[in-house]
Amino acid sequence: MMDAALICALMIVFGIVMYVILDGFDLGIGILFPWAPADESRNLMMSSIAPVWDGNETWLIYGGGILFAAFPKAFAVLLPALYIPIMVMLFALIFRGVAFEFRMKAKQSRWIWDTSFTVGSMLAAFAQGLIVGAVIHGFKVVDGRYAGGSFDWLTSFGITCGFAMILAYAFLGAAWLVMKTGGATRDWARSITRPLAVAMAGFLASISMKTPLEYHWIAERWFSLPNFVYLSPIPLATVALFVGLFRGLRLGRDRRPFYCAVGIFLLGFVGLAVSLWPYFVLPAMTFWQAAAPASSLNFVLVLVAISLPITVGYTAFVYKIFRGKVKPEHSYY
């Protein structure tokens, strides 16, 4: 029977996965924004995410809220260790949101908000990559407290993850535009999805080779027997999804590239979870050690049981209402 700490940990992972996939494609659209073929395409790109972009960020609050309430010891280590990239990410998301709304009203100063939208999207993505790199790298913890410096997150591996995250979100955003737009915008999105997918595959392969060489526990997890046999379907399925994506682009199946891109992201998360399990804070704290008392965990589970169906239902409802392709006559940007 699963315990309360494990369920809360799974809820955090669920919230992060939902955030990265749903907010990932709209951050990707911000990253791709300057290279759109025309201003009409930029308007269409904005309209494709206008009904959902702010709701997507709900999942970031959801995951962070459970982390604070259910795993206060991990929260007390992660926040001081990652204070700078977290604040950069939050300010970038705010900056991006302001640009999104002001762009709709601006005429002469629209270029300022276009630039702001792109800069905010890139900064948020890069900061998230830095955080992922720091989580894999681990933290110095003494007596349950963070004992490292303010810039320990600034490593070559973290910077690599930052650029990889920008590329990954651009790839997801391009696949979203293939599915949601038509005409010249869709043709342009199709033309950039293939090279972005190739670059994404290259980054995935390089990080997958680098992490076992640099971190011995990841090498033992993936390449010891019988783990190697059990885990080999994950990279094989990832390769199959890339093949399906390229085939979908070649056949003109507009939905398939996005679905395959989402599958690639999900398998990336599975691989990350396999590498880190069961640690919440490497190498000092498992999620059982970081958990709050049982009474607090049970209270969190009651709140999750009430709020999760509402949040999932709201998200599914909005995506159902605004399904299908966005047309220029329906654009209000």
mmCIF file of C-alpha atoms in Angstrom:
data_model
loop_
_atom_site.group_PDB
_atom_site.id
_atom_site.type_symbol
_atom_site.label_atom_id
_atom_site.label_comp_id
_atom_site.label_asym_id
_atom_site.label_seq_id
_atom_site.Cartn_x
_atom_site.Cartn_y
_atom_site.Cartn_z
ATOM 1 C CA MET A 1 0.000 0.000 0.000
ATOM 2 C CA MET A 2 1.399 3.437 -0.930
ATOM 3 C CA ASP A 3 2.135 5.819 1.912
ATOM 4 C CA ALA A 4 1.143 9.466 2.168
ATOM 5 C CA ALA A 5 4.682 10.766 1.492
ATOM 6 C CA LEU A 6 4.917 8.790 -1.735
ATOM 7 C CA ILE A 7 1.501 9.998 -2.904
ATOM 8 C CA CYS A 8 2.435 13.624 -2.165
ATOM 9 C CA ALA A 9 5.733 13.171 -4.036
ATOM 10 C CA LEU A 10 3.860 11.772 -7.029
ATOM 11 C CA MET A 11 1.484 14.755 -6.905
ATOM 12 C CA ILE A 12 4.466 17.127 -7.072
ATOM 13 C CA VAL A 13 5.864 15.231 -10.057
ATOM 14 C CA PHE A 14 2.425 15.352 -11.706
ATOM 15 C CA GLY A 15 2.217 19.119 -11.163
ATOM 16 C CA ILE A 16 5.709 19.694 -12.571
ATOM 17 C CA VAL A 17 5.040 17.484 -15.600
ATOM 18 C CA MET A 18 1.778 19.318 -16.318
ATOM 19 C CA TYR A 19 3.515 22.678 -15.969
ATOM 20 C CA VAL A 20 6.483 21.816 -18.181
ATOM 21 C CA ILE A 21 4.333 20.409 -20.986
ATOM 22 C CA LEU A 22 1.514 22.961 -20.889
ATOM 23 C CA ASP A 23 3.570 26.069 -20.187
ATOM 24 C CA GLY A 24 6.454 24.660 -22.227
ATOM 25 C CA PHE A 25 4.787 25.140 -25.577
ATOM 26 C CA ASP A 26 3.702 28.710 -24.838
ATOM 27 C CA LEU A 27 7.214 29.564 -23.601
ATOM 28 C CA GLY A 28 8.420 27.992 -26.844
ATOM 29 C CA ILE A 29 6.186 30.304 -28.842
ATOM 30 C CA GLY A 30 7.770 33.265 -27.061
ATOM 31 C CA ILE A 31 11.230 31.898 -27.902
ATOM 32 C CA LEU A 32 10.291 31.480 -31.597
ATOM 33 C CA PHE A 33 8.500 34.833 -31.785
ATOM 34 C CA PRO A 34 11.232 36.958 -33.487
ATOM 35 C CA TRP A 35 11.633 34.437 -36.316
ATOM 36 C CA ALA A 36 7.969 34.314 -37.361
ATOM 37 C CA PRO A 37 7.560 35.065 -41.090
ATOM 38 C CA ALA A 38 5.230 38.072 -40.619
ATOM 39 C CA ASP A 39 3.412 40.156 -38.016
ATOM 40 C CA GLU A 40 0.187 38.351 -38.940
ATOM 41 C CA SER A 41 1.869 35.082 -37.953
ATOM 42 C CA ARG A 42 2.908 36.573 -34.613
ATOM 43 C CA ASN A 43 -0.693 37.619 -34.003
ATOM 44 C CA LEU A 44 -1.849 34.083 -34.794
ATOM 45 C CA MET A 45 0.811 32.610 -32.494
ATOM 46 C CA MET A 46 -0.423 34.800 -29.637
ATOM 47 C CA SER A 47 -4.045 33.888 -30.314
ATOM 48 C CA SER A 48 -3.213 30.156 -30.237
ATOM 49 C CA ILE A 49 -2.130 30.395 -26.581
ATOM 50 C CA ALA A 50 -4.224 33.350 -25.379
ATOM 51 C CA PRO A 51 -7.017 31.240 -23.775
ATOM 52 C CA VAL A 52 -4.641 28.905 -21.916
ATOM 53 C CA TRP A 53 -1.271 30.517 -21.115
ATOM 54 C CA ASP A 54 -2.093 31.897 -17.665
ATOM 55 C CA GLY A 55 -4.008 28.773 -16.620
ATOM 56 C CA ASN A 56 -0.971 26.692 -17.583
ATOM 57 C CA GLU A 57 1.077 28.418 -14.889
ATOM 58 C CA THR A 58 -1.375 27.216 -12.236
ATOM 59 C CA TRP A 59 0.519 23.922 -12.211
ATOM 60 C CA LEU A 60 3.726 25.658 -11.106
ATOM 61 C CA ILE A 61 1.917 27.000 -8.035
ATOM 62 C CA TYR A 62 0.332 23.598 -7.478
ATOM 63 C CA GLY A 63 3.667 21.725 -7.389
ATOM 64 C CA GLY A 64 5.371 24.406 -5.299
ATOM 65 C CA GLY A 65 2.505 24.507 -2.806
ATOM 66 C CA ILE A 66 2.631 20.744 -2.162
ATOM 67 C CA LEU A 67 6.422 20.881 -1.837
ATOM 68 C CA PHE A 68 6.133 23.604 0.828
ATOM 69 C CA ALA A 69 3.388 21.849 2.809
ATOM 70 C CA ALA A 70 4.370 18.179 2.490
ATOM 71 C CA PHE A 71 8.187 18.324 2.309
ATOM 72 C CA PRO A 72 9.306 21.340 4.390
ATOM 73 C CA LYS A 73 12.808 19.939 4.962
ATOM 74 C CA ALA A 74 13.431 19.705 1.216
ATOM 75 C CA PHE A 75 11.857 23.137 0.703
ATOM 76 C CA ALA A 76 14.218 24.570 3.360
ATOM 77 C CA VAL A 77 17.219 23.237 1.416
ATOM 78 C CA LEU A 78 16.085 23.896 -2.153
ATOM 79 C CA LEU A 79 14.909 27.484 -1.706
ATOM 80 C CA PRO A 80 18.194 28.998 -0.398
ATOM 81 C CA ALA A 81 20.198 26.846 -2.807
ATOM 82 C CA LEU A 82 18.166 27.944 -5.839
ATOM 83 C CA TYR A 83 16.987 31.363 -4.710
ATOM 84 C CA ILE A 84 18.579 33.292 -7.598
ATOM 85 C CA PRO A 85 17.414 31.112 -10.557
ATOM 86 C CA ILE A 86 13.946 30.772 -8.987
ATOM 87 C CA MET A 87 13.586 34.556 -8.648
ATOM 88 C CA VAL A 88 14.905 35.080 -12.202
ATOM 89 C CA MET A 89 12.313 32.578 -13.445
ATOM 90 C CA LEU A 90 9.445 34.228 -11.546
ATOM 91 C CA PHE A 91 10.353 37.779 -12.621
ATOM 92 C CA ALA A 92 10.741 36.566 -16.225
ATOM 93 C CA LEU A 93 7.290 34.946 -16.122
ATOM 94 C CA ILE A 94 5.775 38.172 -14.710
ATOM 95 C CA PHE A 95 7.605 40.279 -17.322
ATOM 96 C CA ARG A 96 6.370 37.939 -20.034
ATOM 97 C CA GLY A 97 2.773 38.090 -18.798
ATOM 98 C CA VAL A 98 2.807 41.895 -18.774
ATOM 99 C CA ALA A 99 4.219 41.915 -22.324
ATOM 100 C CA PHE A 100 1.504 39.506 -23.439
ATOM 101 C CA GLU A 101 -1.279 41.844 -22.318
ATOM 102 C CA PHE A 102 0.343 45.163 -23.292
ATOM 103 C CA ARG A 103 1.151 43.952 -26.799
ATOM 104 C CA MET A 104 -2.559 43.658 -27.572
ATOM 105 C CA LYS A 105 -3.100 47.389 -26.850
ATOM 106 C CA ALA A 106 0.178 48.834 -28.111
ATOM 107 C CA LYS A 107 0.631 50.211 -31.624
ATOM 108 C CA GLN A 108 3.863 52.199 -31.992
ATOM 109 C CA SER A 109 5.513 50.526 -28.993
ATOM 110 C CA ARG A 110 4.503 46.992 -29.954
ATOM 111 C CA TRP A 111 8.110 46.064 -30.794
ATOM 112 C CA ILE A 112 9.036 46.702 -27.158
ATOM 113 C CA TRP A 113 6.475 44.170 -25.925
ATOM 114 C CA ASP A 114 7.441 41.694 -28.664
ATOM 115 C CA THR A 115 11.030 41.863 -27.449
ATOM 116 C CA SER A 116 9.916 41.636 -23.824
ATOM 117 C CA PHE A 117 7.818 38.571 -24.581
ATOM 118 C CA THR A 118 10.814 36.809 -26.158
ATOM 119 C CA VAL A 119 13.318 37.847 -23.482
ATOM 120 C CA GLY A 120 10.950 36.791 -20.677
ATOM 121 C CA SER A 121 10.303 33.423 -22.331
ATOM 122 C CA MET A 122 14.011 32.712 -22.881
ATOM 123 C CA LEU A 123 15.010 33.778 -19.374
ATOM 124 C CA ALA A 124 12.278 31.649 -17.761
ATOM 125 C CA ALA A 125 13.298 28.610 -19.816
ATOM 126 C CA PHE A 126 17.007 29.113 -19.126
ATOM 127 C CA ALA A 127 16.396 29.495 -15.369
ATOM 128 C CA GLN A 128 14.359 26.288 -15.339
ATOM 129 C CA GLY A 129 17.245 24.485 -17.054
ATOM 130 C CA LEU A 130 19.663 25.830 -14.434
ATOM 131 C CA ILE A 131 17.369 24.464 -11.700
ATOM 132 C CA VAL A 132 17.194 21.029 -13.354
ATOM 133 C CA GLY A 133 20.988 20.958 -13.672
ATOM 134 C CA ALA A 134 21.415 21.894 -9.995
ATOM 135 C CA VAL A 135 18.939 19.221 -8.852
ATOM 136 C CA ILE A 136 20.871 16.542 -10.773
ATOM 137 C CA HIS A 137 24.227 17.901 -9.555
ATOM 138 C CA GLY A 138 23.104 17.758 -5.892
ATOM 139 C CA PHE A 139 23.421 20.078 -2.900
ATOM 140 C CA LYS A 140 25.759 20.394 0.080
ATOM 141 C CA VAL A 141 23.665 19.705 3.180
ATOM 142 C CA VAL A 142 24.894 19.696 6.798
ATOM 143 C CA ASP A 143 22.553 18.807 9.675
ATOM 144 C CA GLY A 144 19.527 19.146 7.400
ATOM 145 C CA ARG A 145 20.446 22.667 6.244
ATOM 146 C CA TYR A 146 21.867 23.964 2.969
ATOM 147 C CA ALA A 147 25.585 24.565 3.468
ATOM 148 C CA GLY A 148 26.627 25.556 -0.057
ATOM 149 C CA GLY A 149 27.130 28.945 -1.678
ATOM 150 C CA SER A 150 24.653 31.254 -3.425
ATOM 151 C CA PHE A 151 26.071 30.406 -6.870
ATOM 152 C CA ASP A 152 26.615 26.637 -6.566
ATOM 153 C CA TRP A 153 23.895 26.182 -9.201
ATOM 154 C CA LEU A 154 26.096 27.978 -11.760
ATOM 155 C CA THR A 155 27.924 25.003 -13.284
ATOM 156 C CA SER A 156 28.819 24.080 -16.862
ATOM 157 C CA PHE A 157 26.293 21.261 -16.643
ATOM 158 C CA GLY A 158 23.579 23.651 -15.414
ATOM 159 C CA ILE A 159 24.317 26.118 -18.242
ATOM 160 C CA THR A 160 24.104 23.226 -20.735
ATOM 161 C CA CYS A 161 20.727 22.272 -19.258
ATOM 162 C CA GLY A 162 19.618 25.922 -19.534
ATOM 163 C CA PHE A 163 20.310 26.078 -23.263
ATOM 164 C CA ALA A 164 18.813 22.601 -23.704
ATOM 165 C CA MET A 165 15.604 23.799 -22.040
ATOM 166 C CA ILE A 166 15.352 26.790 -24.398
ATOM 167 C CA LEU A 167 15.771 24.451 -27.357
ATOM 168 C CA ALA A 168 13.306 21.901 -25.953
ATOM 169 C CA TYR A 169 10.588 24.508 -25.417
ATOM 170 C CA ALA A 170 11.169 25.946 -28.904
ATOM 171 C CA PHE A 171 10.724 22.421 -30.303
ATOM 172 C CA LEU A 172 7.488 21.929 -28.331
ATOM 173 C CA GLY A 173 6.213 25.374 -29.381
ATOM 174 C CA ALA A 174 6.888 24.665 -33.067
ATOM 175 C CA ALA A 175 4.987 21.356 -32.856
ATOM 176 C CA TRP A 176 2.099 23.195 -31.160
ATOM 177 C CA LEU A 177 1.964 25.731 -34.013
ATOM 178 C CA VAL A 178 1.848 22.932 -36.601
ATOM 179 C CA MET A 179 -1.236 21.585 -34.822
ATOM 180 C CA LYS A 180 -2.969 24.889 -34.048
ATOM 181 C CA THR A 181 -2.343 27.138 -37.057
ATOM 182 C CA GLY A 182 -2.738 27.020 -40.817
ATOM 183 C CA GLY A 183 -1.413 28.663 -43.964
ATOM 184 C CA ALA A 184 1.979 30.335 -43.950
ATOM 185 C CA THR A 185 2.342 30.080 -40.163
ATOM 186 C CA ARG A 186 1.839 26.320 -40.180
ATOM 187 C CA ASP A 187 4.195 25.892 -43.158
ATOM 188 C CA TRP A 188 6.890 27.885 -41.355
ATOM 189 C CA ALA A 189 6.337 25.895 -38.151
ATOM 190 C CA ARG A 190 6.649 22.622 -40.077
ATOM 191 C CA SER A 191 9.886 23.799 -41.668
ATOM 192 C CA ILE A 192 11.516 24.524 -38.280
ATOM 193 C CA THR A 193 10.113 21.555 -36.310
ATOM 194 C CA ARG A 194 12.375 19.038 -38.069
ATOM 195 C CA PRO A 195 15.733 20.814 -37.395
ATOM 196 C CA LEU A 196 14.604 21.630 -33.850
ATOM 197 C CA ALA A 197 13.763 17.942 -33.305
ATOM 198 C CA VAL A 198 17.198 16.919 -34.612
ATOM 199 C CA ALA A 199 18.888 19.414 -32.279
ATOM 200 C CA MET A 200 16.673 18.249 -29.391
ATOM 201 C CA ALA A 201 17.663 14.624 -30.064
ATOM 202 C CA GLY A 202 21.318 15.672 -30.077
ATOM 203 C CA PHE A 203 20.984 17.464 -26.714
ATOM 204 C CA LEU A 204 19.128 14.494 -25.207
ATOM 205 C CA ALA A 205 21.809 12.099 -26.402
ATOM 206 C CA SER A 206 24.672 14.288 -25.134
ATOM 207 C CA ILE A 207 23.090 14.814 -21.693
ATOM 208 C CA SER A 208 22.214 11.103 -21.479
ATOM 209 C CA MET A 209 25.885 10.242 -22.131
ATOM 210 C CA LYS A 210 27.308 13.006 -19.931
ATOM 211 C CA THR A 211 25.293 12.350 -16.755
ATOM 212 C CA PRO A 212 26.387 8.691 -16.258
ATOM 213 C CA LEU A 213 30.025 9.703 -16.828
ATOM 214 C CA GLU A 214 29.834 12.565 -14.322
ATOM 215 C CA TYR A 215 27.526 11.025 -11.686
ATOM 216 C CA HIS A 216 28.330 7.453 -10.647
ATOM 217 C CA TRP A 217 24.927 6.772 -9.047
ATOM 218 C CA ILE A 218 23.209 7.476 -12.377
ATOM 219 C CA ALA A 219 25.607 5.095 -14.176
ATOM 220 C CA GLU A 220 24.890 2.358 -11.600
ATOM 221 C CA ARG A 221 21.146 2.910 -11.880
ATOM 222 C CA TRP A 222 21.049 2.629 -15.684
ATOM 223 C CA PHE A 223 23.875 0.258 -16.613
ATOM 224 C CA SER A 224 23.916 -2.372 -13.871
ATOM 225 C CA LEU A 225 22.113 -5.656 -14.460
ATOM 226 C CA PRO A 226 19.201 -6.318 -14.526
ATOM 227 C CA ASN A 227 18.380 -2.540 -14.536
ATOM 228 C CA PHE A 228 19.830 -2.144 -18.029
ATOM 229 C CA VAL A 229 17.348 -4.693 -19.406
ATOM 230 C CA TYR A 230 14.358 -3.237 -17.560
ATOM 231 C CA LEU A 231 15.153 0.391 -18.477
ATOM 232 C CA SER A 232 16.146 -0.091 -22.124
ATOM 233 C CA PRO A 233 12.528 0.407 -23.357
ATOM 234 C CA ILE A 234 12.742 4.076 -22.297
ATOM 235 C CA PRO A 235 15.418 5.173 -24.840
ATOM 236 C CA LEU A 236 13.959 2.815 -27.457
ATOM 237 C CA ALA A 237 10.490 4.355 -27.046
ATOM 238 C CA THR A 238 12.056 7.831 -27.297
ATOM 239 C CA VAL A 239 13.668 6.910 -30.621
ATOM 240 C CA ALA A 240 10.312 5.521 -31.831
ATOM 241 C CA LEU A 241 8.590 8.810 -30.949
ATOM 242 C CA PHE A 242 11.173 10.810 -32.900
ATOM 243 C CA VAL A 243 10.595 8.533 -35.885
ATOM 244 C CA GLY A 244 6.825 9.000 -35.516
ATOM 245 C CA LEU A 245 7.285 12.773 -35.342
ATOM 246 C CA PHE A 246 9.365 12.921 -38.540
ATOM 247 C CA ARG A 247 6.892 10.636 -40.290
ATOM 248 C CA GLY A 248 3.972 12.817 -39.162
ATOM 249 C CA LEU A 249 5.700 15.906 -40.559
ATOM 250 C CA ARG A 250 6.378 14.156 -43.876
ATOM 251 C CA LEU A 251 2.768 12.933 -44.224
ATOM 252 C CA GLY A 252 1.247 16.275 -43.230
ATOM 253 C CA ARG A 253 -0.396 14.935 -40.061
ATOM 254 C CA ASP A 254 -0.634 18.150 -38.073
ATOM 255 C CA ARG A 255 -1.463 16.669 -34.655
ATOM 256 C CA ARG A 256 1.053 13.848 -34.579
ATOM 257 C CA PRO A 257 4.236 15.964 -34.161
ATOM 258 C CA PHE A 258 2.836 17.620 -31.043
ATOM 259 C CA TYR A 259 1.657 14.344 -29.513
ATOM 260 C CA CYS A 260 5.050 12.772 -30.207
ATOM 261 C CA ALA A 261 6.814 15.813 -28.724
ATOM 262 C CA VAL A 262 4.706 15.482 -25.544
ATOM 263 C CA GLY A 263 5.609 11.775 -25.411
ATOM 264 C CA ILE A 264 9.321 12.627 -25.710
ATOM 265 C CA PHE A 265 9.005 15.087 -22.817
ATOM 266 C CA LEU A 266 7.172 12.488 -20.696
ATOM 267 C CA LEU A 267 9.868 9.887 -21.313
ATOM 268 C CA GLY A 268 12.483 12.490 -20.443
ATOM 269 C CA PHE A 269 10.748 12.931 -17.091
ATOM 270 C CA VAL A 270 10.630 9.166 -16.574
ATOM 271 C CA GLY A 271 14.365 8.984 -17.226
ATOM 272 C CA LEU A 272 15.025 11.829 -14.783
ATOM 273 C CA ALA A 273 12.845 10.169 -12.125
ATOM 274 C CA VAL A 274 14.684 6.863 -12.574
ATOM 275 C CA SER A 275 18.026 8.639 -12.178
ATOM 276 C CA LEU A 276 17.068 10.536 -9.019
ATOM 277 C CA TRP A 277 14.864 7.985 -7.230
ATOM 278 C CA PRO A 278 14.341 7.985 -4.210
ATOM 279 C CA TYR A 279 16.155 11.260 -3.469
ATOM 280 C CA PHE A 280 14.436 14.599 -3.118
ATOM 281 C CA VAL A 281 17.710 16.389 -2.385
ATOM 282 C CA LEU A 282 20.783 14.634 -3.760
ATOM 283 C CA PRO A 283 22.723 13.108 -2.079
ATOM 284 C CA ALA A 284 21.428 13.873 1.413
ATOM 285 C CA MET A 285 17.655 13.474 1.618
ATOM 286 C CA THR A 286 15.117 10.956 0.330
ATOM 287 C CA PHE A 287 11.529 12.099 0.038
ATOM 288 C CA TRP A 288 10.626 10.009 3.104
ATOM 289 C CA GLN A 289 13.311 11.826 5.115
ATOM 290 C CA ALA A 290 12.073 15.186 3.823
ATOM 291 C CA ALA A 291 8.409 14.514 4.563
ATOM 292 C CA ALA A 292 6.302 16.438 7.088
ATOM 293 C CA PRO A 293 4.600 14.610 10.017
ATOM 294 C CA ALA A 294 1.815 12.180 9.116
ATOM 295 C CA SER A 295 -0.939 14.554 10.273
ATOM 296 C CA SER A 296 0.345 17.290 7.906
ATOM 297 C CA LEU A 297 0.623 14.847 4.989
ATOM 298 C CA ASN A 298 -2.933 13.642 5.555
ATOM 299 C CA PHE A 299 -4.168 17.251 5.584
ATOM 300 C CA VAL A 300 -2.322 17.926 2.308
ATOM 301 C CA LEU A 301 -3.901 14.827 0.766
ATOM 302 C CA VAL A 302 -7.389 16.066 1.708
ATOM 303 C CA LEU A 303 -6.671 19.402 0.015
ATOM 304 C CA VAL A 304 -5.256 17.629 -3.044
ATOM 305 C CA ALA A 305 -8.319 15.352 -3.234
ATOM 306 C CA ILE A 306 -10.525 18.471 -3.414
ATOM 307 C CA SER A 307 -8.398 20.769 -5.588
ATOM 308 C CA LEU A 308 -6.874 18.328 -8.096
ATOM 309 C CA PRO A 309 -10.150 17.247 -9.807
ATOM 310 C CA ILE A 310 -11.191 20.919 -10.064
ATOM 311 C CA THR A 311 -7.861 21.963 -11.596
ATOM 312 C CA VAL A 312 -7.730 19.007 -14.005
ATOM 313 C CA GLY A 313 -11.386 19.528 -14.949
ATOM 314 C CA TYR A 314 -10.898 23.242 -15.578
ATOM 315 C CA THR A 315 -7.812 22.589 -17.708
ATOM 316 C CA ALA A 316 -9.521 19.868 -19.762
ATOM 317 C CA PHE A 317 -12.610 22.052 -20.242
ATOM 318 C CA VAL A 318 -10.613 25.037 -21.536
ATOM 319 C CA TYR A 319 -8.605 22.907 -23.966
ATOM 320 C CA LYS A 320 -11.812 21.261 -25.215
ATOM 321 C CA ILE A 321 -13.545 24.604 -25.767
ATOM 322 C CA PHE A 322 -10.605 26.051 -27.701
ATOM 323 C CA ARG A 323 -9.661 22.908 -29.615
ATOM 324 C CA GLY A 324 -9.019 23.045 -33.350
ATOM 325 C CA LYS A 325 -7.003 25.446 -35.449
ATOM 326 C CA VAL A 326 -6.878 29.179 -34.815
ATOM 327 C CA LYS A 327 -7.978 31.228 -37.817
ATOM 328 C CA PRO A 328 -6.961 34.831 -38.618
ATOM 329 C CA GLU A 329 -10.585 36.018 -38.476
ATOM 330 C CA HIS A 330 -10.822 34.729 -34.902
ATOM 331 C CA SER A 331 -7.594 36.419 -33.842
ATOM 332 C CA TYR A 332 -7.870 39.413 -31.516
ATOM 333 C CA TYR A 333 -4.155 40.218 -31.320
#
